[in-house]
Short mmCIF file of C-alpha atoms in Angstrom, two decimals:
data_model
loop_
_atom_site.label_atom_id
_atom_site.label_comp_id
_atom_site.label_asym_id
_atom_site.label_seq_id
_atom_site.Cartn_x
_atom_site.Cartn_y
_atom_site.Cartn_z
CA UNK A 1 4.87 103.54 174.66
CA UNK A 2 5.13 105.36 171.38
CA UNK A 3 9.39 106.36 172.82
CA UNK A 4 10.00 102.42 172.64
CA UNK A 5 8.42 101.23 169.29
CA UNK A 6 10.10 104.64 167.55
CA UNK A 7 13.20 103.28 169.47
CA UNK A 8 13.05 99.72 167.97
CA UNK A 9 12.17 101.14 164.63
CA UNK A 10 15.49 103.04 164.35
CA UNK A 11 16.71 100.33 165.51
CA UNK A 12 15.45 98.31 162.62
CA UNK A 13 16.72 101.08 160.23
CA UNK A 14 20.02 101.75 161.31
CA UNK A 15 21.24 98.35 162.10
CA UNK A 16 21.37 95.06 159.70
CA UNK A 17 21.67 92.08 160.84
CA UNK A 18 25.15 91.05 161.69
CA UNK A 19 26.15 94.71 161.89
CA UNK A 20 26.19 94.74 165.78
CA UNK A 21 29.31 95.01 167.68
CA UNK A 22 29.52 93.56 170.78
CA UNK A 23 29.58 95.63 173.04
CA UNK A 24 26.78 97.26 170.64
CA UNK A 25 27.10 101.15 169.60
CA UNK A 26 26.38 103.85 171.97
CA UNK A 27 23.16 104.62 170.38
CA UNK A 28 21.78 101.23 170.30
CA UNK A 29 22.59 100.48 173.54
CA UNK A 30 20.90 104.32 175.10
CA UNK A 31 18.06 102.92 173.05
CA UNK A 32 17.84 98.79 174.53
CA UNK A 33 18.57 100.53 178.05
CA UNK A 34 15.22 102.17 178.21
CA UNK A 35 13.36 99.27 176.39
CA UNK A 36 15.22 97.06 179.59
CA UNK A 37 14.51 99.72 182.02
CA UNK A 38 10.28 99.62 181.27
CA UNK A 39 9.98 95.85 180.16
CA UNK A 40 9.77 94.44 183.45
CA UNK A 41 7.04 96.86 184.01
CA UNK A 42 5.10 96.55 181.44
CA UNK A 43 5.47 92.18 181.69
CA UNK A 44 3.93 92.56 185.14
CA UNK A 45 1.57 95.28 184.47
CA UNK A 46 -0.18 92.40 181.80
CA UNK A 47 0.53 89.34 184.25
CA UNK A 48 -1.43 91.33 186.70
CA UNK A 49 -4.40 92.73 183.92
CA UNK A 50 -7.80 90.71 183.66
CA UNK A 51 -8.70 93.23 180.52
CA UNK A 52 -7.10 90.86 177.84
CA UNK A 53 -7.35 86.99 177.75
CA UNK A 54 -4.33 85.97 176.39
CA UNK A 55 -4.02 83.12 173.92
CA UNK A 56 -1.11 80.17 174.35
CA UNK A 57 1.03 81.91 171.89
CA UNK A 58 0.67 85.23 173.74
CA UNK A 59 1.58 83.50 177.12
CA UNK A 60 3.99 81.57 175.62
CA UNK A 61 5.94 84.74 174.23
CA UNK A 62 4.99 86.71 177.50
CA UNK A 63 7.11 83.83 179.23
CA UNK A 64 9.95 83.90 176.82
CA UNK A 65 10.08 87.87 177.39
CA UNK A 66 9.81 87.50 181.22
CA UNK A 67 13.01 85.23 181.26
CA UNK A 68 14.91 87.83 179.04
CA UNK A 69 13.89 90.88 181.14
CA UNK A 70 11.76 90.32 183.85
CA UNK A 71 12.24 91.22 187.68
CA UNK A 72 14.18 87.71 188.61
CA UNK A 73 14.66 86.45 192.18
CA UNK A 74 10.90 85.79 192.74
CA UNK A 75 10.41 84.40 196.48
CA UNK A 76 8.54 81.77 194.72
CA UNK A 77 11.00 80.35 192.39
CA UNK A 78 12.96 77.48 193.32
CA UNK A 79 16.60 77.78 192.80
CA UNK A 80 16.93 74.85 192.04
CA UNK A 81 14.46 73.80 189.78
CA UNK A 82 15.93 74.09 185.60
CA UNK A 83 14.25 76.68 183.64
CA UNK A 84 11.72 75.64 181.42
CA UNK A 85 12.79 78.71 178.89
CA UNK A 86 16.48 79.09 177.41
CA UNK A 87 18.39 82.06 178.28
CA UNK A 88 18.49 84.26 174.90
CA UNK A 89 20.16 87.67 174.19
CA UNK A 90 18.43 90.11 175.46
CA UNK A 91 19.45 92.83 172.98
CA UNK A 92 18.97 90.49 170.43
CA UNK A 93 15.39 89.32 171.51
CA UNK A 94 14.61 93.12 172.06
CA UNK A 95 15.81 93.35 167.82
CA UNK A 96 13.92 90.68 166.81
CA UNK A 97 10.03 90.58 169.55
CA UNK A 98 10.37 93.77 170.97
CA UNK A 99 7.93 95.21 168.79
CA UNK A 100 5.87 92.24 170.37
CA UNK A 101 5.65 93.51 173.53
CA UNK A 102 5.37 96.92 172.53
CA UNK A 103 1.84 95.77 170.48
CA UNK A 104 0.54 93.76 173.73
CA UNK A 105 1.40 96.49 176.38
CA UNK A 106 -1.69 98.58 175.77
CA UNK A 107 -3.81 95.64 176.57
CA UNK A 108 -2.63 96.08 179.88
CA UNK A 109 -4.07 99.32 180.39
CA UNK A 110 -7.91 98.70 179.03
CA UNK A 111 -8.50 98.21 182.83
CA UNK A 112 -10.83 100.77 184.93
CA UNK A 113 -8.30 103.97 185.81
CA UNK A 114 -6.79 104.18 188.83
CA UNK A 115 -7.41 107.38 190.24
CA UNK A 116 -4.23 109.84 190.02
CA UNK A 117 -3.96 113.07 191.39
CA UNK A 118 -5.24 115.20 187.93
CA UNK A 119 -8.25 112.41 187.72
CA UNK A 120 -8.96 113.48 191.32
CA UNK A 121 -8.45 117.49 190.32
CA UNK A 122 -10.35 116.93 187.34
CA UNK A 123 -13.65 115.63 189.19
CA UNK A 124 -12.97 118.70 191.67
CA UNK A 125 -13.23 121.16 189.27
CA UNK A 126 -16.29 123.37 188.42
CA UNK A 127 -18.46 122.10 185.30
CA UNK A 128 -19.27 125.91 184.26
CA UNK A 129 -17.48 129.26 184.82
CA UNK A 130 -18.59 131.64 187.96
CA UNK A 131 -19.89 134.31 187.16
CA UNK A 132 -17.51 137.39 187.51
CA UNK A 133 -17.48 139.52 190.89
CA UNK A 134 -19.71 142.37 190.40
CA UNK A 135 -17.44 144.93 190.75
CA UNK A 136 -15.42 143.70 187.84
CA UNK A 137 -18.62 143.45 186.03
CA UNK A 138 -19.81 146.90 186.91
CA UNK A 139 -16.48 147.94 185.68
CA UNK A 140 -17.00 145.90 182.38
CA UNK A 141 -19.58 148.11 181.79
CA UNK A 142 -18.37 151.83 182.15
CA UNK A 143 -16.20 151.33 179.15
#
C-alpha cells in the first residue's frame, strides 16, 4: 500500500491538471497500471470484510471505484440493466480519488489474520534456545 500511495503522491507532484497526455506519459502509465492491477483486489477485500462498518459516503465511494476498477462480468449482473454509476476515465479517477481507496484498504485487513506459512512456522518454533550439545559445551570450557 505504501508503494501505491507513493506512486499517487509522485503523480500529483509531477503532473499538474491538464498536463496528462492521451495516451499518458510512460512513467505515469506504469504507476497507474500498478494501481489498476491491485485495485480490484482491494475493492473485493473491502466488500467481503466485516471489520469496518462503512458509512453511506464510503459505500457510494466503493461503488464508484468498483465501477471503474472492480472485477466486471459478474454472473449476478444483468447485462441489459443500466449501470447506476456512470463510467469515468479510470486514470482521472485514480488521480483525483485514488488516495481514498488507499486510505480505506487497511480496514479490510483488520479482521483476524489468516493462517499463513510464516505464521505456522513461527508457531512451531521453540520459544527458548536449547542448550548446546555436551561436547560443544565441554570444548568451550577448555579454552
